[in-house]
Short mmCIF file of C-alpha atoms in Angstrom, two decimals:
data_model
loop_
_atom_site.label_atom_id
_atom_site.label_comp_id
_atom_site.label_asym_id
_atom_site.label_seq_id
_atom_site.Cartn_x
_atom_site.Cartn_y
_atom_site.Cartn_z
CA MET A 1 0.00 0.00 0.00
CA THR A 2 1.56 3.28 -1.18
CA LEU A 3 -0.14 6.63 -0.66
CA HIS A 4 0.81 9.13 -3.36
CA GLU A 5 1.03 12.91 -2.94
CA ARG A 6 -2.39 13.61 -4.46
CA THR A 7 -4.06 11.12 -2.13
CA LEU A 8 -2.19 12.41 0.92
CA ALA A 9 -3.20 15.99 0.07
CA VAL A 10 -6.90 15.19 -0.25
CA LEU A 11 -6.83 13.13 2.95
CA ASP A 12 -5.50 16.24 4.72
CA ARG A 13 -8.40 18.24 3.28
CA THR A 14 -10.90 15.55 4.27
CA ARG A 15 -9.73 15.53 7.89
CA ALA A 16 -9.74 19.32 7.98
CA ALA A 17 -13.37 19.26 6.82
CA GLY A 18 -14.27 17.15 9.87
CA LEU A 19 -14.93 13.94 7.93
CA HIS A 20 -13.88 10.51 9.14
CA VAL A 21 -11.56 8.47 6.93
CA ILE A 22 -11.72 4.76 7.79
CA VAL A 23 -9.38 2.37 6.03
CA VAL A 24 -10.88 -1.10 5.55
CA THR A 25 -8.44 -3.78 4.48
CA GLY A 26 -7.48 -7.43 4.60
CA ARG A 27 -4.05 -6.50 5.91
CA MET A 28 -2.65 -7.07 9.37
CA VAL A 29 -2.93 -4.24 11.89
CA GLN A 30 0.82 -3.65 12.09
CA SER A 31 1.10 -3.59 8.30
CA VAL A 32 -1.70 -1.12 7.65
CA LEU A 33 -0.76 1.27 10.46
CA ARG A 34 2.80 1.40 9.15
CA ALA A 35 1.56 2.10 5.62
CA LEU A 36 -0.78 4.85 6.85
CA GLU A 37 1.82 6.75 8.86
CA PRO A 38 2.35 9.42 6.14
CA ALA A 39 -1.39 10.22 6.17
CA HIS A 40 -1.54 10.96 9.92
CA LEU A 41 -5.04 9.47 10.17
CA ASP A 42 -6.49 9.20 13.67
CA ASP A 43 -9.63 7.16 12.96
CA PRO A 44 -9.84 3.42 13.71
CA VAL A 45 -8.91 0.90 11.02
CA ILE A 46 -10.70 -2.28 9.97
CA CYS A 47 -8.24 -5.10 9.26
CA TYR A 48 -8.19 -8.81 8.43
CA GLN A 49 -11.35 -8.50 6.28
CA GLY A 50 -13.26 -7.16 9.30
CA ALA A 51 -12.07 -9.71 11.86
CA VAL A 52 -10.17 -6.96 13.69
CA VAL A 53 -11.09 -3.33 14.34
CA ALA A 54 -8.28 -1.32 15.92
CA GLU A 55 -7.68 2.21 17.11
CA ALA A 56 -5.07 4.30 15.31
CA ASP A 57 -2.69 3.59 18.19
CA GLY A 58 -3.00 -0.17 17.57
CA ARG A 59 -5.37 -1.02 20.44
CA TRP A 60 -7.89 -3.67 19.34
CA LEU A 61 -11.60 -2.92 19.70
CA ARG A 62 -12.93 -6.11 18.08
CA HIS A 63 -11.47 -9.52 17.30
CA LYS A 64 -13.39 -12.35 15.65
CA PRO A 65 -10.89 -15.18 15.09
CA LEU A 66 -11.43 -18.42 13.21
CA PRO A 67 -12.34 -21.17 15.73
CA LEU A 68 -9.34 -23.37 16.43
CA GLU A 69 -10.79 -26.71 15.32
CA LEU A 70 -12.24 -25.18 12.16
CA ALA A 71 -8.86 -23.61 11.41
CA ARG A 72 -7.18 -26.99 11.84
CA GLU A 73 -9.72 -28.61 9.52
CA THR A 74 -9.06 -25.90 6.93
CA ILE A 75 -5.30 -26.37 7.16
CA SER A 76 -5.80 -30.12 6.59
CA ALA A 77 -8.09 -29.48 3.61
CA LEU A 78 -5.55 -27.12 2.07
CA ALA A 79 -2.74 -29.63 2.64
CA ALA A 80 -4.75 -32.21 0.70
CA GLU A 81 -4.88 -29.69 -2.16
CA GLY A 82 -1.13 -29.09 -1.98
CA TYR A 83 -1.16 -25.78 -0.09
CA SER A 84 0.30 -24.63 3.22
CA PRO A 85 -1.43 -21.40 4.30
CA ASN A 86 -0.22 -18.29 6.05
CA VAL A 87 -1.51 -18.30 9.65
CA TYR A 88 -2.11 -15.12 11.64
CA VAL A 89 -2.05 -15.15 15.44
CA ASP A 90 -1.74 -12.05 17.66
CA ASP A 91 -0.99 -9.90 14.59
CA GLU A 92 2.03 -11.99 13.62
CA LEU A 93 2.47 -14.13 10.51
CA TYR A 94 3.41 -17.82 10.85
CA VAL A 95 4.30 -20.25 8.06
CA ALA A 96 5.39 -23.85 7.93
CA ARG A 97 8.46 -23.21 5.76
CA ASP A 98 10.62 -20.37 4.51
CA THR A 99 9.50 -20.19 0.88
CA GLN A 100 9.64 -17.73 -1.99
CA GLU A 101 5.90 -17.14 -1.57
CA ALA A 102 6.31 -16.34 2.14
CA ARG A 103 9.14 -13.93 1.42
CA ALA A 104 7.19 -12.19 -1.36
CA TYR A 105 4.11 -11.84 0.85
CA ALA A 106 6.15 -10.45 3.74
CA GLN A 107 7.89 -7.98 1.46
CA LEU A 108 4.60 -6.83 -0.05
CA ASN A 109 3.16 -6.13 3.39
CA ASN A 110 6.39 -4.87 4.98
CA ILE A 111 6.29 -7.46 7.76
CA ARG A 112 8.38 -10.37 9.00
CA PHE A 113 7.28 -14.00 9.24
CA HIS A 114 7.96 -16.83 11.67
CA VAL A 115 8.75 -20.40 10.52
CA VAL A 116 7.11 -22.99 12.80
CA GLY A 117 7.23 -26.30 10.92
CA ASP A 118 4.12 -28.49 10.95
CA LEU A 119 1.20 -26.08 11.31
CA LEU A 120 -1.17 -28.61 12.87
CA GLU A 121 1.36 -29.55 15.53
CA TRP A 122 2.19 -25.90 16.22
CA LEU A 123 -1.24 -24.25 16.19
CA SER A 124 -2.79 -24.03 19.67
CA ALA A 125 -4.74 -20.75 19.50
CA SER A 126 -7.55 -19.54 17.26
CA PRO A 127 -5.98 -17.67 14.33
CA THR A 128 -7.40 -14.40 13.10
CA LYS A 129 -7.40 -15.72 9.54
CA LEU A 130 -5.68 -18.06 7.09
CA VAL A 131 -4.42 -17.08 3.65
CA CYS A 132 -3.66 -19.47 0.82
CA VAL A 133 -1.11 -18.04 -1.65
CA GLY A 134 -0.99 -19.43 -5.18
CA GLU A 135 -1.53 -18.95 -8.89
CA PRO A 136 -4.76 -17.03 -9.58
CA ALA A 137 -6.27 -19.63 -11.92
CA ALA A 138 -5.54 -22.47 -9.49
CA LEU A 139 -7.10 -20.53 -6.60
CA ASP A 140 -10.12 -19.70 -8.76
CA ALA A 141 -10.65 -23.45 -9.14
CA LEU A 142 -9.96 -24.15 -5.46
CA GLU A 143 -12.32 -21.50 -4.09
CA PRO A 144 -15.66 -23.12 -5.08
CA ARG A 145 -14.51 -26.54 -3.87
CA LEU A 146 -13.70 -25.21 -0.43
CA LYS A 147 -16.85 -23.08 -0.29
CA GLU A 148 -18.85 -26.24 -0.97
CA ARG A 149 -16.98 -28.13 1.74
CA PHE A 150 -17.19 -25.48 4.47
CA GLY A 151 -20.50 -23.91 3.51
CA ASP A 152 -21.61 -21.22 5.94
CA ARG A 153 -19.04 -22.24 8.56
CA GLU A 154 -16.43 -19.86 7.13
CA PHE A 155 -16.15 -16.69 5.10
CA ILE A 156 -13.97 -17.49 2.08
CA SER A 157 -12.99 -14.82 -0.43
CA LYS A 158 -10.18 -13.48 -2.56
CA SER A 159 -8.48 -10.22 -1.62
CA LEU A 160 -6.04 -10.21 -4.55
CA PRO A 161 -6.00 -12.70 -7.43
CA HIS A 162 -3.24 -14.76 -5.76
CA PHE A 163 -4.63 -14.66 -2.18
CA LEU A 164 -7.53 -16.88 -1.04
CA GLU A 165 -8.55 -15.98 2.50
CA PHE A 166 -10.43 -17.84 5.26
CA ALA A 167 -12.12 -16.14 8.22
CA GLN A 168 -14.81 -16.80 10.79
CA ALA A 169 -18.34 -17.02 9.37
CA GLY A 170 -19.92 -13.58 9.38
CA VAL A 171 -16.58 -11.79 9.21
CA THR A 172 -16.64 -9.35 6.30
CA LYS A 173 -15.50 -5.81 5.74
CA GLY A 174 -19.14 -4.76 5.86
CA ALA A 175 -19.61 -6.40 9.26
CA GLY A 176 -16.51 -4.61 10.53
CA LEU A 177 -17.88 -1.30 9.33
CA ASP A 178 -21.24 -2.06 10.93
CA PHE A 179 -19.47 -2.59 14.27
CA LEU A 180 -17.51 0.62 13.89
CA ALA A 181 -20.61 2.61 12.91
CA GLU A 182 -22.22 1.68 16.21
CA HIS A 183 -18.99 2.35 18.10
CA MET A 184 -18.42 5.78 16.55
CA GLY A 185 -22.03 6.83 16.04
CA PHE A 186 -22.35 7.15 12.26
CA THR A 187 -24.87 5.50 9.90
CA ARG A 188 -24.95 3.80 6.52
CA GLU A 189 -26.72 6.85 5.13
CA GLN A 190 -23.70 8.99 6.05
CA THR A 191 -21.19 6.60 4.50
CA ILE A 192 -19.47 6.38 1.12
CA ALA A 193 -17.41 3.24 0.60
CA PHE A 194 -14.83 2.48 -2.08
CA GLY A 195 -13.78 -1.01 -3.14
CA ASP A 196 -11.87 -2.99 -5.73
CA GLY A 197 -11.25 -6.60 -4.63
CA GLU A 198 -13.75 -9.45 -4.39
CA ASN A 199 -13.59 -9.13 -0.60
CA ASP A 200 -14.99 -5.58 -0.90
CA VAL A 201 -18.44 -6.69 -2.06
CA GLU A 202 -20.00 -6.58 1.42
CA LEU A 203 -18.30 -3.26 2.17
CA VAL A 204 -19.65 -1.56 -0.94
CA GLU A 205 -23.10 -3.06 -0.31
CA TRP A 206 -23.13 -1.82 3.31
CA ALA A 207 -22.72 1.87 2.56
CA ALA A 208 -25.57 4.03 1.32
CA TYR A 209 -23.37 4.96 -1.62
CA GLY A 210 -20.89 2.35 -2.80
CA ILE A 211 -18.22 3.13 -5.38
CA ALA A 212 -16.04 0.70 -7.32
CA VAL A 213 -12.84 1.81 -8.99
CA GLU A 214 -12.62 1.10 -12.71
CA ASN A 215 -10.18 -1.79 -12.19
CA ALA A 216 -12.40 -3.46 -9.56
CA HIS A 217 -13.49 -7.10 -9.54
CA PRO A 218 -16.70 -7.58 -11.58
CA ARG A 219 -18.63 -8.60 -8.43
CA VAL A 220 -17.77 -5.26 -6.82
CA LYS A 221 -18.82 -3.33 -9.90
CA ALA A 222 -22.11 -5.26 -9.94
CA VAL A 223 -23.14 -3.97 -6.50
CA ALA A 224 -21.66 -0.46 -6.78
CA ASP A 225 -23.76 2.66 -7.25
CA TRP A 226 -21.06 4.28 -9.34
CA ILE A 227 -17.72 3.52 -11.03
CA CYS A 228 -14.86 5.98 -10.50
CA PRO A 229 -11.47 6.13 -12.24
CA SER A 230 -8.98 3.35 -11.55
CA ALA A 231 -6.61 3.03 -8.63
CA ALA A 232 -3.72 3.90 -10.97
CA GLU A 233 -5.47 7.21 -11.69
CA GLU A 234 -6.09 7.77 -7.95
CA GLY A 235 -9.83 7.54 -8.52
CA VAL A 236 -10.64 7.70 -4.80
CA ALA A 237 -8.70 10.94 -4.50
CA GLN A 238 -10.54 12.35 -7.51
CA VAL A 239 -13.93 11.60 -5.93
CA LEU A 240 -12.92 13.13 -2.59
CA GLU A 241 -11.58 16.24 -4.34
CA ALA A 242 -14.83 16.67 -6.27
CA TYR A 243 -16.90 16.25 -3.12
CA LEU A 244 -14.86 18.69 -1.07
CA ASP A 245 -14.91 21.24 -3.90
CA SER A 246 -18.70 20.93 -4.12
CA VAL A 247 -19.24 21.73 -0.44
CA ALA A 248 -16.55 24.39 -0.09
#
């Protein structure tokens, strides 16, 4: 996650106008707070697809982990498919082996990882989520098989084409925002939400006005009220600029 000068400038204007800016992401708390440091945001963040809501200082307000036995069953199911997932416990990343995929993921998110060997032998606490890293086409084929197996016991979705994520049933970005709305005292009618990945569907649906960027997943575009320019064109910044100019 890189915030460019145009985005940073409009975030400053947004805060100055008294509006809340809430970042909703699949990332770990430590990763997103580090990435947001240049923006100086002081609102809570929604992380891990909604499983964690945290204050800007890192203090957790909500945590909905994947039940331990269900997590172990998922790890076994993934092993049968040839995958060893990333496991997240206490905002740290654990993997079975030091692999190229683990290193690439850690570099992307600016975090470190811990090698623990056999995940089933090691895991003794409910993880916040699991992430399967692989080729997009292979994960596209894997996703429906695992959704059929686990049904409504888990929330399974893609964040990026090469990340298939597993969380507690009912954990979505929309559910995280619903919790934070009650906590902070705002409503759906007061909320504009932006999304791009498949895991943003519930977020965009939750808000009274949902916006998909032009490069968004087709499922996000299908539920959005409007399509803005792409992430590469800083479409979110363009929308915020237009709104702030209209009320100035």
